[in-house]
Amino acid sequence: MKLFATLLESLLLTPARNAKIGHMVQYFREAPDPDRGYALAVLTGNLSLTNVKSSHLRDLVLQKIDPELFALSYDYVGDLAETIALIWPDTTDDILPTLSELVLDLETRKKSELPGRIAGYLSAGNATERWAIMKLATGNLRVGVSARLAKTALAEFGQKDVQDIEKIWHGIEYPYADLFAWLENRGTLPEIHRHRVFHPMMLSNPIDEKKDFENLKPSDYQAEWKWDGIRVQLVLSDHEKRIFSRTGDDIAAAFPDILDHVGGSAVLDGELLAGRNFQVQPFNDLQQRLNRKTVTSQMLADYPAFIRLYDILFDDEEDVRDLPLNERRLRLASWVARNPSPRLDLSPILDYADWNHLMTLRVQGAEEQGHEGIMLKRYDSPYIAGRPKGPWFKWKRDPRLIDAVLMYAQRGHGKRSSFYSDYTFGVWKDGEIVPVGKAYSGFTDEELLKLDKWVRAHTTNRFGPVREVERKLVFEVAFDSAHHSARHKSGVALRFPRINRIRWDKPPEEADTLSNVERLIA
Amino acid sequence: MPLLRHDLYIEPLDAYIDPPFPVDRAIITHAHADHARPGHKNVLATPDTIGLMKTRYGPHAAQNWQELVYETSLSLGDVTLTLYPAGHILGSAQILLEHKSCRAVVSGDYKRRNDHTVHAFTPVTCDIFVTEATFGLPVFRHPDPMQEIAKLLESHRNFPDRSHLVAAYGLGKTQRVISLLRLAGYDAPIYLHGSCWNCTEYYQNAGVKLGVVRKATGLAKDELKGQIVIAPPSALKEPWSRRMNEPVLAMASGWMTVKQRVRQRGIELPLVISDHADWDELTHTIRDTQANDIWVTHGREDGLVHWCATQGLKGAPLHLQGREDEEGED
């Protein structure tokens, strides 16, 4: 546990990517099996103690610490794990078990025994070890390591290609003994069964209109609408049917209407959309179907769903990911022809002459049909897991903009924990400012310092971690779309709002009105 | 007429304690810039506080200087004034005011830990205790400073080719870190950024034993290799620090308790060494004073005020202007 705690702390305190990789490689060398496998699972987000909820940990500490003092401390530290690690009042001379022993113990205990065990471990560690245990228990590391970076370190440790690891990653389980054996040249690359698993998706990068287009040839790129649903992977075989979200969560249970109407054998990539007879309905409709474990027949009737297909990864048993996109597209079309379904169709390919033409299509599509934008994919691109730079681009519609007034600011979490970085803003309605949304991004670190200072200097009221501020500062807020919402007081909800510009110069009287915002509702 | 107002104005004396703006009569707890400002007409403080203020601001930073040594009472009309050691930095004092039957203590900044560079904090019983709350939350429990210095020395052994650049405030913290290093047996010369120099010299002249210190400025690049160098936090970002080869960036501060803060500052080697009281010291000290009225300033007032209420004490937050809200001199 000590080694793992030290690793987590080093990762947190090392900003440089290569130095982080160095720390992980060093750890994979030093730590024994199965500990390093458990650590890898934690770093990649594949292992969290499902029986332990952060609310349990909070309850545990609240038996020992005044709730008000705990709340103030949490607000100050901005990280639950660290707050509990620091505030924990007891210490014993007990020896902490190894990482794998600790995980096994906490995974197999009866629920009623858990609090006592965790309390015992917390008391046995020092503040850094307690912090690592808490990170482990809450599954929320926030040490600046992505799953991808951990796999990159793993590849470097074994001097292997990270793509080989990506391809099998979702088919293997911790503590990854076979994987480490292969990395240390003691065994072969583990084989996986394609039907049971999620295959990491290929993702795109936003296009930089000023720089990228001059280097791109229209004849190299297939263009499609960027459909406004959620990206899914459909895995079909004789035995199983699954729908995975982009993050690999199996969401099939909520979509029996689709599964009942599809057959065949393949792994397909597409967009989950709401609509009847392939008539796409707004994202809001789809949202009624998301994040549910079960679904009522009423919902199935009101908000039917379908999948619009983009790509094919496995054609029956054959892995076609290394074929170029144009060949995969032919395979996909032929597969759909052989396996017709009222819930599957093909994402059409747009016909365009040059970038200017495509730009016109993009604006028309956005204005007339509410399209989110356009996808550009190189005809010769293989299907590469992750977000490789170059083969695929997304070209989003121009965001909608409003000028809104800052109303409240809240302290951020993680690396922004001491700063007021979460902003609630509003617009004018009958001579008052009413809140319409909250934004956390879009500003530079430098601007954050200035905003933080401004918030502190213009506070009129404090509610716990939230400060109310004078209605003086105008943000130009960008967002993807606006919707009616019964949940928000203003009756409007914005999708993906972010701060486009800080209008230090603009008087609040010139900010937008609620009716301006309502006009932007799709 | 109350003896003391919430802005630390003493009505019967027409004097302010640590005022953030120039006044006729100022009583200064210690020489840190957010407590001691230049430009007052009359300043009363301990001899070392006055000496340090003159060192930093020049001899004419005030028109008249009045020295008062620790634990010697001065009667001014019907108010009696006595200074007691606060243990924060050299010369730092708590101010006891006695007026009729009321005793008020303004503690300035203080700590209770062992520190060879200062006079140890003396608890003073009183009715009104004005306490700082820089680390006024129970997440702040400062470890033994020797354990922190051991981390620095271990890193120094592990990376003998790198300089160790320790960020420490120039007055108080710099000298404390040197003193701790000496206590841990490190006897090589310690190199100082120019802005840490004058106060260190003052400490040495005042009889504080700090061993051999050298200026880190104007040296050839290789001379700082493998050395411990102390500089103020602001210098970490200056081109000055680039003169060193891949320095290990350390910082000695109570703020180093919180890992996310360490990360924000880009510190590799956090050293939790503080010249302020941690949560336990704050609460113990409040009990030691036996005061019923606790005025809380300088930091996380809410936590300490709440704690006072749970102890049946009357706590009041003072939002004094001019004090650092977050990371000031500590």
XYZ file of N, CA, C and O in Angstrom, chain B residues 154-228:
300
model
N 16.749 13.928 2.831
C 16.737 12.665 2.104
C 16.786 12.926 0.598
O 17.551 12.297 -0.144
N 15.987 13.869 0.156
C 15.987 14.220 -1.267
C 17.365 14.762 -1.662
O 17.872 14.477 -2.742
N 17.955 15.534 -0.790
C 19.281 16.098 -1.022
C 20.324 14.989 -1.187
O 21.218 15.068 -2.020
N 20.154 13.918 -0.420
C 21.058 12.762 -0.570
C 20.763 12.014 -1.859
O 21.677 11.564 -2.557
N 19.461 11.871 -2.206
C 19.093 11.092 -3.397
C 19.451 11.786 -4.700
O 19.647 11.141 -5.721
N 19.449 13.090 -4.700
C 19.757 13.830 -5.921
C 20.951 14.758 -5.671
O 20.797 15.977 -5.623
N 22.138 14.178 -5.506
C 23.276 15.006 -5.100
C 23.694 16.016 -6.180
O 24.374 16.988 -5.879
N 23.241 15.808 -7.427
C 23.661 16.733 -8.481
C 22.683 17.886 -8.689
O 22.972 18.816 -9.426
N 21.532 17.777 -8.074
C 20.555 18.846 -8.278
C 20.615 19.835 -7.117
O 20.924 19.462 -5.987
N 20.313 21.093 -7.423
C 20.167 22.053 -6.332
C 18.802 21.821 -5.708
O 17.872 21.399 -6.380
N 18.686 22.094 -4.436
C 17.382 22.076 -3.787
C 16.973 23.505 -3.504
O 17.602 24.178 -2.694
N 15.954 23.947 -4.204
C 15.499 25.317 -4.051
C 14.270 25.308 -3.142
O 13.221 24.776 -3.496
N 14.433 25.859 -1.946
C 13.353 25.846 -0.962
C 12.683 27.215 -0.945
O 13.326 28.215 -0.637
N 11.413 27.249 -1.288
C 10.678 28.502 -1.212
C 10.277 28.732 0.236
O 9.652 27.878 0.864
N 10.696 29.875 0.772
C 10.365 30.192 2.155
C 10.305 31.703 2.264
O 11.116 32.413 1.660
N 9.361 32.204 3.018
C 9.233 33.631 3.146
C 10.490 34.206 3.804
O 11.085 33.586 4.675
N 10.905 35.396 3.342
C 12.218 35.945 3.707
C 12.390 36.290 5.162
O 13.499 36.236 5.697
N 11.308 36.656 5.828
C 11.400 37.008 7.239
C 10.705 35.934 8.069
O 9.496 35.753 7.954
N 11.464 35.234 8.852
C 10.878 34.245 9.760
C 11.071 32.827 9.248
O 11.816 32.045 9.832
N 10.422 32.504 8.136
C 10.472 31.139 7.634
C 11.869 30.765 7.172
O 12.374 29.680 7.472
N 12.537 31.690 6.459
C 13.896 31.412 5.986
C 14.798 31.037 7.163
O 15.494 30.012 7.142
N 14.772 31.837 8.200
C 15.653 31.613 9.334
C 15.251 30.343 10.099
O 16.099 29.630 10.620
N 13.963 30.077 10.135
C 13.500 28.857 10.812
C 14.005 27.624 10.069
O 14.471 26.664 10.694
N 13.912 27.649 8.727
C 14.358 26.506 7.938
C 15.866 26.295 8.145
O 16.326 25.169 8.341
N 16.627 27.404 8.134
C 18.076 27.271 8.367
C 18.314 26.644 9.743
O 19.092 25.696 9.893
N 17.611 27.163 10.732
C 17.806 26.678 12.092
C 17.459 25.190 12.203
O 18.167 24.415 12.855
N 16.384 24.758 11.531
C 15.987 23.347 11.558
C 17.030 22.478 10.861
O 17.350 21.375 11.312
N 17.556 22.991 9.734
C 18.599 22.233 9.022
C 19.820 22.033 9.918
O 20.409 20.957 9.959
N 20.200 23.074 10.641
C 21.355 22.972 11.550
C 21.065 21.974 12.655
O 21.914 21.175 13.024
N 19.843 22.029 13.159
C 19.438 21.122 14.234
C 19.500 19.669 13.755
O 19.812 18.754 14.520
N 19.227 19.461 12.441
C 19.252 18.110 11.888
C 20.676 17.696 11.508
O 20.877 16.621 10.953
N 21.634 18.571 11.746
C 23.030 18.202 11.531
C 23.597 18.622 10.186
O 24.724 18.261 9.843
N 22.849 19.372 9.413
C 23.358 19.835 8.113
C 24.238 21.047 8.367
O 23.760 22.090 8.823
N 25.565 20.940 8.087
C 26.415 22.075 8.443
C 27.107 22.736 7.251
O 27.968 23.594 7.427
N 26.720 22.362 6.024
C 27.295 23.031 4.848
C 26.730 24.449 4.742
O 25.702 24.755 5.344
N 27.399 25.318 3.982
C 26.839 26.662 3.795
C 25.456 26.572 3.140
O 25.216 25.691 2.320
N 24.575 27.482 3.535
C 23.247 27.538 2.935
C 23.164 28.834 2.137
O 23.618 29.881 2.593
N 22.637 28.701 0.906
C 22.642 29.843 -0.010
C 21.298 30.553 0.006
O 20.248 29.916 0.059
N 21.362 31.886 -0.023
C 20.137 32.677 0.112
C 19.935 33.607 -1.076
O 20.877 34.223 -1.568
N 18.705 33.699 -1.498
C 18.292 34.720 -2.457
C 18.483 36.083 -1.787
O 18.318 36.216 -0.573
N 18.798 37.100 -2.593
C 19.084 38.434 -2.057
C 18.017 38.953 -1.110
O 18.330 39.561 -0.078
N 16.753 38.661 -1.397
C 15.702 39.259 -0.575
C 15.557 38.559 0.773
O 14.788 38.999 1.613
N 16.252 37.447 0.984
C 16.227 36.797 2.304
C 17.421 37.236 3.148
O 17.571 36.807 4.293
N 18.290 38.044 2.559
C 19.592 38.274 3.168
C 19.539 39.182 4.386
O 20.046 38.842 5.455
N 18.912 40.368 4.232
C 18.994 41.376 5.297
C 18.372 40.887 6.603
O 18.929 41.101 7.679
N 17.236 40.232 6.491
C 16.579 39.765 7.710
C 17.401 38.664 8.377
O 17.465 38.584 9.605
N 18.048 37.816 7.548
C 18.887 36.756 8.116
C 20.060 37.370 8.878
O 20.398 36.942 9.985
N 20.631 38.410 8.276
C 21.731 39.099 8.936
C 21.246 39.692 10.270
O 21.933 39.615 11.284
N 20.040 40.259 10.251
C 19.479 40.833 11.471
C 19.363 39.763 12.556
O 19.740 39.971 13.713
N 18.843 38.585 12.185
C 18.699 37.477 13.140
C 20.064 37.117 13.736
O 20.199 36.912 14.941
N 21.064 37.027 12.830
C 22.392 36.631 13.321
C 22.940 37.663 14.294
O 23.494 37.318 15.338
N 22.755 38.938 13.959
C 23.220 40.000 14.863
C 22.465 39.980 16.180
O 22.974 40.411 17.205
N 21.227 39.477 16.124
C 20.431 39.399 17.350
C 20.803 38.164 18.172
O 20.185 37.891 19.194
N 21.780 37.382 17.673
C 22.266 36.253 18.465
C 21.664 34.908 18.096
O 21.905 33.921 18.778
N 20.897 34.861 17.013
C 20.345 33.571 16.584
C 21.419 32.832 15.787
O 21.983 33.383 14.845
N 21.712 31.583 16.179
C 22.805 30.837 15.532
C 22.305 30.153 14.267
O 21.447 29.279 14.331
N 22.856 30.565 13.125
C 22.383 30.024 11.851
C 23.500 29.415 11.014
O 23.266 28.975 9.891
N 24.720 29.399 11.533
C 25.829 28.809 10.771
C 26.213 29.677 9.582
O 25.895 30.859 9.527
N 26.888 29.034 8.601
C 27.407 29.807 7.466
C 26.318 29.956 6.401
O 25.777 28.975 5.901
N 25.996 31.197 6.072
C 25.067 31.456 4.969
C 25.792 32.297 3.920
O 26.684 33.070 4.238
N 25.404 32.076 2.659
C 26.031 32.822 1.576
C 24.976 33.362 0.634
O 23.899 32.788 0.516
N 25.348 34.421 -0.065
C 24.426 34.943 -1.081
C 24.455 34.039 -2.302
O 25.519 33.635 -2.760
N 23.280 33.738 -2.824
C 23.202 32.851 -3.993
C 23.314 33.633 -5.293
O 23.352 33.054 -6.363
N 23.360 34.943 -5.172
C 23.419 35.752 -6.390
C 24.864 35.955 -6.810
O 25.781 35.938 -5.984
N 25.061 36.136 -8.097
C 26.384 36.432 -8.628
C 27.340 35.253 -8.583
O 28.556 35.431 -8.615
N 26.810 34.022 -8.510
C 27.686 32.851 -8.486
C 27.716 32.196 -9.863
O 26.773 32.346 -10.650
N 28.784 31.476 -10.150
C 28.827 30.704 -11.392
C 27.800 29.582 -11.283
O 27.453 29.135 -10.183
N 27.321 29.139 -12.441
C 26.208 28.202 -12.483
C 26.442 26.940 -11.644
O 25.572 26.488 -10.917
N 27.649 26.417 -11.739
C 27.924 25.136 -11.093
C 28.050 25.222 -9.575
O 27.995 24.208 -8.891
N 28.229 26.436 -9.070
C 28.482 26.558 -7.633
C 27.279 26.168 -6.784
O 27.432 25.834 -5.613
N 26.080 26.239 -7.379
C 24.884 25.904 -6.606
C 24.503 24.433 -6.747
O 23.539 23.969 -6.151
N 25.262 23.706 -7.553
C 24.993 22.290 -7.757
C 25.070 21.540 -6.421
O 26.043 21.677 -5.690
N 24.038 20.797 -6.109
C 24.054 20.014 -4.878
C 23.880 20.827 -3.608
O 24.030 20.296 -2.516
N 23.573 22.123 -3.736
C 23.426 22.964 -2.548
C 21.956 23.175 -2.202
O 21.082 22.992 -3.042
N 21.753 23.580 -0.964
C 20.405 23.988 -0.563
C 20.328 25.507 -0.671
O 21.172 26.217 -0.129
